[in-house]
PDB file of C-alpha atoms and ligand atoms in Angstrom:
ATOM      1  CA  MET W 154      29.175  -5.737 -14.268  1.00 96.00           C
ATOM      2  CA  LEU W 155      26.077  -3.776 -13.305  1.00 98.00           C
ATOM      3  CA  VAL W 156      22.819  -5.578 -12.541  1.00 98.00           C
ATOM      4  CA  LEU W 157      19.951  -3.463 -13.839  1.00 98.00           C
ATOM      5  CA  ASP W 158      17.574  -4.046 -10.949  1.00 98.00           C
ATOM      6  CA  GLY W 159      13.916  -3.671 -11.902  1.00 98.00           C
ATOM      7  CA  LYS W 160      12.851  -3.515  -8.281  1.00 98.00           C
ATOM      8  CA  ILE W 161      14.962  -0.422  -7.627  1.00 98.00           C
ATOM      9  CA  ALA W 162      14.201   1.364 -10.914  1.00 98.00           C
ATOM     10  CA  ALA W 163      10.449   0.602 -10.731  1.00 98.00           C
ATOM     11  CA  ALA W 164      10.281   1.749  -7.094  1.00 98.00           C
ATOM     12  CA  ALA W 165      11.757   5.117  -8.117  1.00 98.00           C
ATOM     13  CA  VAL W 166       9.106   5.567 -10.835  1.00 98.00           C
ATOM     14  CA  LYS W 167       6.306   4.464  -8.518  1.00 98.00           C
ATOM     15  CA  GLU W 168       7.445   6.807  -5.752  1.00 98.00           C
ATOM     16  CA  LEU W 169       7.146   9.839  -8.046  1.00 98.00           C
ATOM     17  CA  LEU W 170       3.696   8.727  -9.216  1.00 98.00           C
ATOM     18  CA  LYS W 171       2.578   8.151  -5.626  1.00 98.00           C
ATOM     19  CA  THR W 172       3.640  11.662  -4.641  1.00 98.00           C
ATOM     20  CA  LYS W 173       1.707  13.067  -7.618  1.00 98.00           C
ATOM     21  CA  THR W 174      -1.395  11.076  -6.620  1.00 98.00           C
ATOM     22  CA  GLU W 175      -1.134  12.344  -3.041  1.00 98.00           C
ATOM     23  CA  GLN W 176      -0.934  15.904  -4.372  1.00 97.00           C
ATOM     24  CA  LEU W 177      -4.094  15.281  -6.418  1.00 96.00           C
ATOM     25  CA  ALA W 178      -5.882  13.984  -3.303  1.00 96.00           C
ATOM     26  CA  ALA W 179      -4.744  17.055  -1.338  1.00 97.00           C
ATOM     27  CA  GLN W 180      -6.384  19.194  -4.053  1.00 96.00           C
ATOM     28  CA  GLY W 181      -9.624  17.207  -3.651  1.00 96.00           C
ATOM     29  CA  LYS W 182      -9.234  15.548  -7.041  1.00 95.00           C
ATOM     30  CA  ARG W 183     -10.011  11.942  -7.882  1.00 95.00           C
ATOM     31  CA  LYS W 184      -7.344   9.288  -8.390  1.00 96.00           C
ATOM     32  CA  PRO W 185      -6.146   7.983 -11.770  1.00 98.00           C
ATOM     33  CA  HIS W 186      -8.241   4.877 -12.518  1.00 98.00           C
ATOM     34  CA  LEU W 187      -7.145   1.838 -14.539  1.00 98.00           C
ATOM     35  CA  ALA W 188      -9.621  -0.790 -15.787  1.00 98.00           C
ATOM     36  CA  ALA W 189      -8.150  -4.191 -16.647  1.00 98.00           C
ATOM     37  CA  ILE W 190     -10.079  -6.880 -18.495  1.00 98.00           C
ATOM     38  CA  LEU W 191      -8.998 -10.476 -18.017  1.00 98.00           C
ATOM     39  CA  VAL W 192     -10.639 -13.074 -20.250  1.00 98.00           C
ATOM     40  CA  GLY W 193     -10.417 -16.709 -19.126  1.00 97.00           C
ATOM     41  CA  ASN W 194      -7.935 -18.073 -16.615  1.00 93.00           C
ATOM     42  CA  ASN W 195      -4.565 -18.349 -18.319  1.00 95.00           C
ATOM     43  CA  GLY W 196      -2.133 -18.727 -15.402  1.00 95.00           C
ATOM     44  CA  ALA W 197       0.454 -16.250 -16.633  1.00 95.00           C
ATOM     45  CA  SER W 198      -2.171 -13.633 -17.533  1.00 97.00           C
ATOM     46  CA  GLU W 199      -3.745 -14.036 -14.066  1.00 97.00           C
ATOM     47  CA  THR W 200      -0.366 -13.319 -12.473  1.00 96.00           C
ATOM     48  CA  TYR W 201       0.359 -10.278 -14.653  1.00 97.00           C
ATOM     49  CA  VAL W 202      -3.064  -8.723 -14.165  1.00 98.00           C
ATOM     50  CA  ALA W 203      -2.993  -9.344 -10.394  1.00 97.00           C
ATOM     51  CA  SER W 204       0.380  -7.607 -10.285  1.00 98.00           C
ATOM     52  CA  LYS W 205      -0.935  -4.645 -12.313  1.00 98.00           C
ATOM     53  CA  VAL W 206      -3.868  -4.230  -9.903  1.00 98.00           C
ATOM     54  CA  LYS W 207      -1.603  -4.560  -6.825  1.00 98.00           C
ATOM     55  CA  ASN W 208       0.790  -1.958  -8.200  1.00 98.00           C
ATOM     56  CA  CYS W 209      -2.106   0.447  -8.822  1.00 98.00           C
ATOM     57  CA  GLU W 210      -3.036   0.126  -5.137  1.00 98.00           C
ATOM     58  CA  GLU W 211       0.568   0.664  -4.023  1.00 98.00           C
ATOM     59  CA  THR W 212       0.753   3.830  -6.122  1.00 98.00           C
ATOM     60  CA  GLY W 213      -2.570   5.179  -4.867  1.00 98.00           C
ATOM     61  CA  PHE W 214      -4.399   4.620  -8.165  1.00 98.00           C
ATOM     62  CA  ALA W 215      -7.909   3.203  -8.382  1.00 98.00           C
ATOM     63  CA  SER W 216      -8.327   0.005 -10.348  1.00 98.00           C
ATOM     64  CA  THR W 217     -11.189  -2.121 -11.599  1.00 98.00           C
ATOM     65  CA  LEU W 218     -10.636  -5.720 -12.637  1.00 98.00           C
ATOM     66  CA  ILE W 219     -13.251  -7.154 -14.979  1.00 98.00           C
ATOM     67  CA  ARG W 220     -13.091 -10.929 -15.310  1.00 98.00           C
ATOM     68  CA  LEU W 221     -14.844 -12.564 -18.224  1.00 98.00           C
ATOM     69  CA  ALA W 222     -15.269 -16.250 -19.062  1.00 98.00           C
ATOM     70  CA  ASP W 223     -13.079 -17.684 -21.814  1.00 97.00           C
ATOM     71  CA  THR W 224     -16.289 -18.646 -23.667  1.00 98.00           C
ATOM     72  CA  ILE W 225     -17.354 -15.004 -24.018  1.00 98.00           C
ATOM     73  CA  ASP W 226     -18.199 -13.893 -27.552  1.00 98.00           C
ATOM     74  CA  GLU W 227     -16.490 -11.010 -29.272  1.00 98.00           C
ATOM     75  CA  ALA W 228     -19.576  -8.744 -29.278  1.00 98.00           C
ATOM     76  CA  SER W 229     -19.922  -8.956 -25.486  1.00 98.00           C
ATOM     77  CA  LEU W 230     -16.270  -8.103 -24.946  1.00 98.00           C
ATOM     78  CA  LEU W 231     -16.530  -5.165 -27.360  1.00 98.00           C
ATOM     79  CA  SER W 232     -19.623  -3.953 -25.539  1.00 98.00           C
ATOM     80  CA  THR W 233     -17.729  -4.048 -22.191  1.00 98.00           C
ATOM     81  CA  ILE W 234     -14.978  -1.971 -23.788  1.00 99.00           C
ATOM     82  CA  HIS W 235     -17.491   0.571 -25.137  1.00 98.00           C
ATOM     83  CA  GLU W 236     -18.940   0.970 -21.646  1.00 98.00           C
ATOM     84  CA  LEU W 237     -15.486   1.664 -20.235  1.00 98.00           C
ATOM     85  CA  ASN W 238     -14.761   4.082 -23.090  1.00 98.00           C
ATOM     86  CA  SER W 239     -17.775   6.169 -22.131  1.00 98.00           C
ATOM     87  CA  ASN W 240     -17.265   5.938 -18.350  1.00 98.00           C
ATOM     88  CA  PRO W 241     -15.846   9.339 -17.313  1.00 96.00           C
ATOM     89  CA  ASN W 242     -14.236   7.869 -14.187  1.00 96.00           C
ATOM     90  CA  ILE W 243     -12.013   5.443 -16.113  1.00 98.00           C
ATOM     91  CA  ASP W 244      -8.728   6.842 -17.447  1.00 98.00           C
ATOM     92  CA  GLY W 245      -6.987   3.765 -18.781  1.00 98.00           C
ATOM     93  CA  ILE W 246      -8.222   0.496 -20.258  1.00 98.00           C
ATOM     94  CA  LEU W 247      -6.204  -2.632 -20.891  1.00 98.00           C
ATOM     95  CA  VAL W 248      -7.323  -5.990 -22.180  1.00 98.00           C
ATOM     96  CA  GLN W 249      -4.780  -8.621 -21.198  1.00 98.00           C
ATOM     97  CA  LEU W 250      -3.511 -10.597 -24.199  1.00 98.00           C
ATOM     98  CA  PRO W 251      -3.623 -13.294 -25.479  1.00 97.00           C
ATOM     99  CA  LEU W 252      -7.376 -13.683 -26.002  1.00 98.00           C
ATOM    100  CA  PRO W 253      -9.331 -16.864 -26.780  1.00 98.00           C
ATOM    101  CA  LYS W 254      -9.492 -17.936 -30.435  1.00 97.00           C
ATOM    102  CA  GLN W 255     -13.070 -16.745 -31.058  1.00 98.00           C
ATOM    103  CA  ILE W 256     -12.046 -13.133 -30.428  1.00 98.00           C
ATOM    104  CA  SER W 257     -10.104 -10.926 -32.830  1.00 98.00           C
ATOM    105  CA  GLU W 258      -7.332  -9.218 -30.863  1.00 98.00           C
ATOM    106  CA  GLN W 259      -7.086  -6.561 -33.536  1.00 98.00           C
ATOM    107  CA  LYS W 260     -10.793  -5.667 -33.240  1.00 98.00           C
ATOM    108  CA  VAL W 261     -10.424  -5.458 -29.469  1.00 98.00           C
ATOM    109  CA  ILE W 262      -7.354  -3.223 -29.699  1.00 98.00           C
ATOM    110  CA  GLU W 263      -9.123  -0.932 -32.149  1.00 98.00           C
ATOM    111  CA  ALA W 264     -12.258  -0.756 -29.958  1.00 99.00           C
ATOM    112  CA  ILE W 265     -10.395   0.924 -27.102  1.00 99.00           C
ATOM    113  CA  ASP W 266     -10.620   4.721 -27.065  1.00 98.00           C
ATOM    114  CA  PRO W 267      -7.116   5.828 -28.175  1.00 98.00           C
ATOM    115  CA  LEU W 268      -7.134   8.366 -25.317  1.00 98.00           C
ATOM    116  CA  LYS W 269      -7.570   5.516 -22.808  1.00 98.00           C
ATOM    117  CA  ASP W 270      -5.274   3.048 -24.582  1.00 98.00           C
ATOM    118  CA  VAL W 271      -2.622   2.739 -21.867  1.00 98.00           C
ATOM    119  CA  ASP W 272      -1.075  -0.284 -23.629  1.00 98.00           C
ATOM    120  CA  GLY W 273      -0.355   1.916 -26.645  1.00 98.00           C
ATOM    121  CA  PHE W 274      -1.484  -0.832 -29.039  1.00 98.00           C
ATOM    122  CA  HIS W 275      -4.153   1.143 -30.983  1.00 98.00           C
ATOM    123  CA  PRO W 276      -2.994   1.895 -34.564  1.00 98.00           C
ATOM    124  CA  ILE W 277      -3.495   5.634 -33.921  1.00 98.00           C
ATOM    125  CA  ASN W 278      -1.074   5.497 -31.000  1.00 98.00           C
ATOM    126  CA  VAL W 279       1.401   3.276 -32.865  1.00 98.00           C
ATOM    127  CA  GLY W 280       1.309   5.819 -35.710  1.00 98.00           C
ATOM    128  CA  LYS W 281       2.044   8.628 -33.267  1.00 98.00           C
ATOM    129  CA  LEU W 282       4.945   6.644 -31.805  1.00 98.00           C
ATOM    130  CA  VAL W 283       6.436   6.127 -35.271  1.00 97.00           C
ATOM    131  CA  GLN W 284       6.140   9.857 -35.989  1.00 97.00           C
ATOM    132  CA  GLY W 285       7.756  10.815 -32.667  1.00 96.00           C
ATOM    133  CA  LEU W 286       4.562  12.407 -31.324  1.00 97.00           C
ATOM    134  CA  SER W 287       3.443  12.312 -27.686  1.00 96.00           C
ATOM    135  CA  THR W 288       1.463   9.108 -27.106  1.00 98.00           C
ATOM    136  CA  PHE W 289       1.165   5.993 -24.953  1.00 98.00           C
ATOM    137  CA  ILE W 290       4.329   3.958 -25.344  1.00 98.00           C
ATOM    138  CA  PRO W 291       3.719   0.188 -25.028  1.00 98.00           C
ATOM    139  CA  ALA W 292       4.506  -0.657 -21.416  1.00 98.00           C
ATOM    140  CA  THR W 293       7.423  -3.079 -21.849  1.00 98.00           C
ATOM    141  CA  PRO W 294       9.503  -0.931 -24.240  1.00 98.00           C
ATOM    142  CA  TYR W 295       8.583   2.084 -22.098  1.00 98.00           C
ATOM    143  CA  GLY W 296       9.773   0.227 -18.998  1.00 98.00           C
ATOM    144  CA  ILE W 297      13.077  -0.599 -20.716  1.00 98.00           C
ATOM    145  CA  ILE W 298      13.589   3.071 -21.616  1.00 98.00           C
ATOM    146  CA  LEU W 299      12.837   3.997 -17.984  1.00 98.00           C
ATOM    147  CA  MET W 300      15.358   1.381 -16.833  1.00 98.00           C
ATOM    148  CA  LEU W 301      18.065   2.763 -19.172  1.00 98.00           C
ATOM    149  CA  GLU W 302      17.235   6.256 -17.904  1.00 98.00           C
ATOM    150  CA  HIS W 303      17.395   5.220 -14.235  1.00 98.00           C
ATOM    151  CA  TYR W 304      20.835   3.664 -14.642  1.00 98.00           C
ATOM    152  CA  GLN W 305      21.962   6.438 -17.041  1.00 98.00           C
ATOM    153  CA  ILE W 306      22.998   4.005 -19.745  1.00 98.00           C
ATOM    154  CA  GLU W 307      24.340   5.977 -22.718  1.00 98.00           C
ATOM    155  CA  THR W 308      22.581   4.951 -25.931  1.00 98.00           C
ATOM    156  CA  LYS W 309      23.475   7.739 -28.382  1.00 98.00           C
ATOM    157  CA  GLY W 310      25.387   6.421 -31.388  1.00 98.00           C
ATOM    158  CA  LYS W 311      25.317   2.836 -30.082  1.00 98.00           C
ATOM    159  CA  HIS W 312      24.390  -0.157 -32.198  1.00 98.00           C
ATOM    160  CA  ALA W 313      21.320  -1.831 -30.707  1.00 98.00           C
ATOM    161  CA  ILE W 314      20.055  -5.228 -31.763  1.00 98.00           C
ATOM    162  CA  VAL W 315      16.448  -6.056 -30.998  1.00 98.00           C
ATOM    163  CA  ILE W 316      15.653  -9.766 -31.303  1.00 98.00           C
ATOM    164  CA  GLY W 317      11.923 -10.183 -31.924  1.00 98.00           C
ATOM    165  CA  ARG W 318       9.475  -8.076 -33.946  1.00 98.00           C
ATOM    166  CA  SER W 319       6.243  -8.360 -31.945  1.00 98.00           C
ATOM    167  CA  ASN W 320       3.827  -5.436 -31.801  1.00 97.00           C
ATOM    168  CA  ILE W 321       4.018  -5.567 -28.001  1.00 98.00           C
ATOM    169  CA  VAL W 322       7.809  -5.380 -27.556  1.00 98.00           C
ATOM    170  CA  GLY W 323      10.275  -5.763 -30.449  1.00 98.00           C
ATOM    171  CA  ARG W 324       8.780  -3.408 -33.041  1.00 98.00           C
ATOM    172  CA  PRO W 325       8.042  -0.478 -30.687  1.00 98.00           C
ATOM    173  CA  MET W 326      11.404  -1.030 -28.932  1.00 98.00           C
ATOM    174  CA  SER W 327      13.232  -0.696 -32.251  1.00 98.00           C
ATOM    175  CA  ILE W 328      11.344   2.529 -33.016  1.00 98.00           C
ATOM    176  CA  LEU W 329      12.109   4.044 -29.609  1.00 98.00           C
ATOM    177  CA  LEU W 330      15.800   3.179 -29.677  1.00 98.00           C
ATOM    178  CA  SER W 331      16.178   4.762 -33.117  1.00 98.00           C
ATOM    179  CA  SER W 332      14.180   7.882 -32.138  1.00 98.00           C
ATOM    180  CA  ASN W 333      15.703  11.232 -31.289  1.00 96.00           C
ATOM    181  CA  LEU W 334      15.243  10.749 -27.540  1.00 95.00           C
ATOM    182  CA  LYS W 335      17.631  10.896 -24.586  1.00 96.00           C
ATOM    183  CA  GLN W 336      17.505   7.084 -24.344  1.00 96.00           C
ATOM    184  CA  GLY W 337      17.470   6.682 -28.130  1.00 98.00           C
ATOM    185  CA  ASN W 338      19.624   7.787 -31.060  1.00 98.00           C
ATOM    186  CA  CYS W 339      20.860   4.240 -31.596  1.00 98.00           C
ATOM    187  CA  THR W 340      21.529   2.561 -34.895  1.00 98.00           C
ATOM    188  CA  VAL W 341      19.035  -0.279 -34.674  1.00 98.00           C
ATOM    189  CA  THR W 342      18.980  -3.713 -36.251  1.00 98.00           C
ATOM    190  CA  ILE W 343      15.795  -5.709 -35.748  1.00 98.00           C
ATOM    191  CA  CYS W 344      16.230  -9.473 -36.021  1.00 98.00           C
ATOM    192  CA  HIS W 345      13.654 -12.253 -36.213  1.00 95.00           C
ATOM    193  CA  SER W 346      13.236 -15.929 -37.049  1.00 93.00           C
ATOM    194  CA  HIS W 347      14.323 -15.374 -40.678  1.00 96.00           C
ATOM    195  CA  THR W 348      17.552 -13.541 -39.828  1.00 97.00           C
ATOM    196  CA  PRO W 349      20.318 -15.879 -41.063  1.00 97.00           C
ATOM    197  CA  ASN W 350      23.377 -14.392 -39.359  1.00 97.00           C
ATOM    198  CA  LEU W 351      21.989 -13.567 -35.939  1.00 98.00           C
ATOM    199  CA  LYS W 352      25.127 -14.482 -34.010  1.00 98.00           C
ATOM    200  CA  GLU W 353      27.389 -12.284 -36.172  1.00 98.00           C
ATOM    201  CA  LEU W 354      24.956  -9.378 -35.836  1.00 98.00           C
ATOM    202  CA  CYS W 355      24.692  -9.808 -32.064  1.00 98.00           C
ATOM    203  CA  LEU W 356      28.487  -9.773 -31.783  1.00 98.00           C
ATOM    204  CA  GLN W 357      28.424  -6.244 -33.291  1.00 98.00           C
ATOM    205  CA  ALA W 358      25.868  -4.964 -30.791  1.00 98.00           C
ATOM    206  CA  ASP W 359      26.541  -2.511 -27.979  1.00 99.00           C
ATOM    207  CA  ILE W 360      23.012  -3.128 -26.702  1.00 99.00           C
ATOM    208  CA  ILE W 361      21.030  -6.355 -27.097  1.00 98.00           C
ATOM    209  CA  VAL W 362      17.307  -6.504 -26.361  1.00 98.00           C
ATOM    210  CA  ALA W 363      16.184 -10.145 -26.358  1.00 98.00           C
ATOM    211  CA  ALA W 364      12.424 -10.409 -26.840  1.00 98.00           C
ATOM    212  CA  LEU W 365      11.789 -13.650 -28.697  1.00 97.00           C
ATOM    213  CA  GLY W 366      10.413 -15.888 -25.945  1.00 97.00           C
ATOM    214  CA  LYS W 367      13.020 -18.669 -26.174  1.00 97.00           C
ATOM    215  CA  PRO W 368      14.588 -19.451 -22.782  1.00 98.00           C
ATOM    216  CA  GLY W 369      18.383 -19.126 -22.681  1.00 98.00           C
ATOM    217  CA  PHE W 370      18.604 -18.243 -26.398  1.00 98.00           C
ATOM    218  CA  VAL W 371      21.283 -15.540 -26.070  1.00 98.00           C
ATOM    219  CA  THR W 372      24.507 -17.207 -24.998  1.00 98.00           C
ATOM    220  CA  ALA W 373      27.913 -15.706 -24.094  1.00 98.00           C
ATOM    221  CA  ASP W 374      29.411 -16.495 -27.521  1.00 98.00           C
ATOM    222  CA  MET W 375      26.832 -14.126 -29.089  1.00 98.00           C
ATOM    223  CA  VAL W 376      27.724 -11.169 -26.882  1.00 98.00           C
ATOM    224  CA  LYS W 377      30.464  -8.583 -27.402  1.00 98.00           C
ATOM    225  CA  PRO W 378      32.490  -7.819 -24.250  1.00 98.00           C
ATOM    226  CA  SER W 379      30.915  -4.882 -22.318  1.00 98.00           C
ATOM    227  CA  ALA W 380      27.583  -5.023 -24.167  1.00 98.00           C
ATOM    228  CA  VAL W 381      24.393  -4.002 -22.338  1.00 99.00           C
ATOM    229  CA  VAL W 382      21.964  -6.929 -22.317  1.00 99.00           C
ATOM    230  CA  ILE W 383      18.223  -6.467 -21.752  1.00 99.00           C
ATOM    231  CA  ASP W 384      16.233  -9.662 -21.244  1.00 98.00           C
ATOM    232  CA  VAL W 385      12.505  -9.437 -21.965  1.00 98.00           C
ATOM    233  CA  GLY W 386      11.835 -13.211 -21.800  1.00 97.00           C
ATOM    234  CA  ILE W 387       9.433 -14.537 -19.165  1.00 96.00           C
ATOM    235  CA  THR W 388       8.778 -18.133 -20.190  1.00 96.00           C
ATOM    236  CA  ARG W 389       7.386 -20.591 -17.649  1.00 95.00           C
ATOM    237  CA  VAL W 390       9.603 -23.676 -17.668  1.00 95.00           C
ATOM    238  CA  GLU W 391       8.488 -26.823 -15.849  1.00 95.00           C
ATOM    239  CA  ASP W 392      10.526 -27.531 -12.727  1.00 95.00           C
ATOM    240  CA  SER W 393       9.318 -30.124 -10.235  1.00 95.00           C
ATOM    241  CA  THR W 394      11.689 -28.778  -7.553  1.00 96.00           C
ATOM    242  CA  ALA W 395       9.993 -25.352  -7.635  1.00 95.00           C
ATOM    243  CA  LYS W 396       7.030 -24.689  -5.328  1.00 93.00           C
ATOM    244  CA  LYS W 397       4.715 -23.731  -8.193  1.00 93.00           C
ATOM    245  CA  GLY W 398       5.996 -26.514 -10.469  1.00 95.00           C
ATOM    246  CA  PHE W 399       7.658 -24.048 -12.850  1.00 96.00           C
ATOM    247  CA  ARG W 400      10.342 -21.374 -13.010  1.00 95.00           C
ATOM    248  CA  ILE W 401      10.407 -18.152 -14.988  1.00 96.00           C
ATOM    249  CA  LYS W 402      13.239 -18.197 -17.528  1.00 97.00           C
ATOM    250  CA  GLY W 403      14.561 -15.301 -19.558  1.00 98.00           C
ATOM    251  CA  ASP W 404      15.759 -15.304 -23.183  1.00 98.00           C
ATOM    252  CA  VAL W 405      19.343 -14.821 -21.985  1.00 98.00           C
ATOM    253  CA  ALA W 406      21.632 -17.462 -20.436  1.00 98.00           C
ATOM    254  CA  TYR W 407      22.172 -15.132 -17.484  1.00 98.00           C
ATOM    255  CA  GLU W 408      25.106 -16.716 -15.648  1.00 98.00           C
ATOM    256  CA  GLU W 409      27.415 -16.937 -18.668  1.00 98.00           C
ATOM    257  CA  VAL W 410      26.333 -13.680 -20.329  1.00 98.00           C
ATOM    258  CA  ALA W 411      26.728 -11.751 -17.044  1.00 98.00           C
ATOM    259  CA  THR W 412      30.461 -12.509 -17.112  1.00 98.00           C
ATOM    260  CA  LYS W 413      30.787 -10.651 -20.440  1.00 98.00           C
ATOM    261  CA  ALA W 414      28.205  -7.864 -20.280  1.00 98.00           C
ATOM    262  CA  SER W 415      28.778  -4.423 -18.742  1.00 98.00           C
ATOM    263  CA  ALA W 416      25.139  -4.359 -17.592  1.00 98.00           C
ATOM    264  CA  ILE W 417      22.359  -6.948 -17.616  1.00 98.00           C
ATOM    265  CA  THR W 418      18.763  -7.313 -16.461  1.00 98.00           C
ATOM    266  CA  PRO W 419      17.921 -10.369 -14.353  1.00 98.00           C
ATOM    267  CA  VAL W 420      14.819 -12.554 -14.840  1.00 98.00           C
ATOM    268  CA  PRO W 421      12.792 -12.324 -12.694  1.00 97.00           C
ATOM    269  CA  GLY W 422      13.426  -8.907 -11.164  1.00 98.00           C
ATOM    270  CA  GLY W 423      14.289  -6.960 -14.315  1.00 98.00           C
ATOM    271  CA  VAL W 424      12.135  -5.868 -17.237  1.00 98.00           C
ATOM    272  CA  GLY W 425       8.900  -7.433 -15.885  1.00 97.00           C
ATOM    273  CA  LEU W 426       8.758  -4.955 -13.008  1.00 97.00           C
ATOM    274  CA  MET W 427       9.538  -2.076 -15.374  1.00 98.00           C
ATOM    275  CA  THR W 428       6.586  -3.032 -17.595  1.00 98.00           C
ATOM    276  CA  ILE W 429       4.300  -2.216 -14.692  1.00 98.00           C
ATOM    277  CA  ALA W 430       6.111   1.075 -14.116  1.00 98.00           C
ATOM    278  CA  GLY W 431       5.506   1.925 -17.803  1.00 98.00           C
ATOM    279  CA  LEU W 432       1.828   1.053 -17.490  1.00 98.00           C
ATOM    280  CA  LEU W 433       1.419   3.225 -14.376  1.00 98.00           C
ATOM    281  CA  LYS W 434       3.137   6.151 -16.121  1.00 98.00           C
ATOM    282  CA  ASN W 435       0.760   5.739 -19.062  1.00 98.00           C
ATOM    283  CA  THR W 436      -2.239   5.674 -16.723  1.00 98.00           C
ATOM    284  CA  MET W 437      -1.122   8.945 -15.125  1.00 98.00           C
ATOM    285  CA  HIS W 438      -0.560  10.369 -18.625  1.00 98.00           C
ATOM    286  CA  ALA W 439      -4.130   9.340 -19.621  1.00 98.00           C
ATOM    287  CA  TYR W 440      -5.512  10.922 -16.443  1.00 98.00           C
ATOM    288  CA  GLU W 441      -3.668  14.199 -17.017  1.00 97.00           C
ATOM    289  CA  GLN W 442      -4.655  14.363 -20.684  1.00 94.00           C
ATOM    290  CA  ARG W 443      -8.304  13.760 -19.828  1.00 87.00           C
ATOM    291  CA  ALA W 444      -8.283  16.184 -16.895  1.00 79.00           C
ATOM    292  CA  ASN W 445      -6.925  18.890 -19.200  1.00 72.00           C
ATOM    293  CA  GLY W 446      -8.987  17.915 -22.225  1.00 61.00           C
TER     294      GLY W 446
HETATM  295  N1  LIG Q 997       0.299  -9.675 -22.773  1.00 56.89           N
HETATM  296  C1  LIG Q 997       1.648  -9.696 -22.701  1.00 56.89           C
HETATM  297  N2  LIG Q 997       2.128  -8.437 -22.525  1.00 56.89           N
HETATM  298  C2  LIG Q 997       1.057  -7.622 -22.496  1.00 56.89           C
HETATM  299  C3  LIG Q 997       0.912  -6.208 -22.338  1.00 56.89           C
HETATM  300  O1  LIG Q 997       1.876  -5.444 -22.213  1.00 56.89           O
HETATM  301  N3  LIG Q 997      -0.370  -5.751 -22.355  1.00 56.89           N
HETATM  302  C4  LIG Q 997      -1.446  -6.565 -22.519  1.00 56.89           C
HETATM  303  N4  LIG Q 997      -2.652  -6.001 -22.540  1.00 56.89           N
HETATM  304  N5  LIG Q 997      -1.333  -7.871 -22.667  1.00 56.89           N
HETATM  305  C5  LIG Q 997      -0.099  -8.391 -22.657  1.00 56.89           C
END
């Protein structure tokens, strides 16, 4: 059984990006620059955004973190986004989700310049993804593709099951895996809370991507021997013995599934780290597009 190690695969992606950034500096050019907006102080969002900023630094990118109060109104947030859209020094913009209730996430997503939309959530970029055109691929599915590529996991002709249909992970993942790409060409089944025969479907899968946000949901009896199992779950579960008072749990019951799978991603240390690699790749892509535009 192969552990698909996010630390190793992400480090390989980051190393290439760092070399590119050093080459840009040697040519007297500016660095790729990511702007992240964090609204409020949701603990998980704080951690993710801090990690995004830290990874920018490690890769030689510039980053700007804009923190806004959770009481901010929608118009003020939209105005901050418009400023970043028109700032020539900013290549990529991300607004960490979820947002407080008074703000429409859809309006926020649509306010970001599609050419700076490094999350790939803007409908224009989602449309491009569906049509197989060059675009920003949402960071988590992108990271999973990069992971499959790093470990040279064959996907062509395989049956992939994606559990979860979110705009952030499940839906774009299903599109990518069915696309005519090196890490695609799968027959894809997308499952969700209304799928009645989930276990039977999972047992047919060569590749399972679990992205439903239910800790330990995928158990060994749902997995075909030698399947590849990708765990996207990152739920905080209370644990008084842990230093922070919680542990991060994946959607897969790792210990038991690992005995059956041919390859599996751990949580933590798997897909989460690849999400950042996907985001950094998108930021470089935004920089290059803008520099050539
Ligand atoms: N919240 C959870 N995942 C993501 C992500 O990939 N991007 C943003 N902006 N927010 C998120």
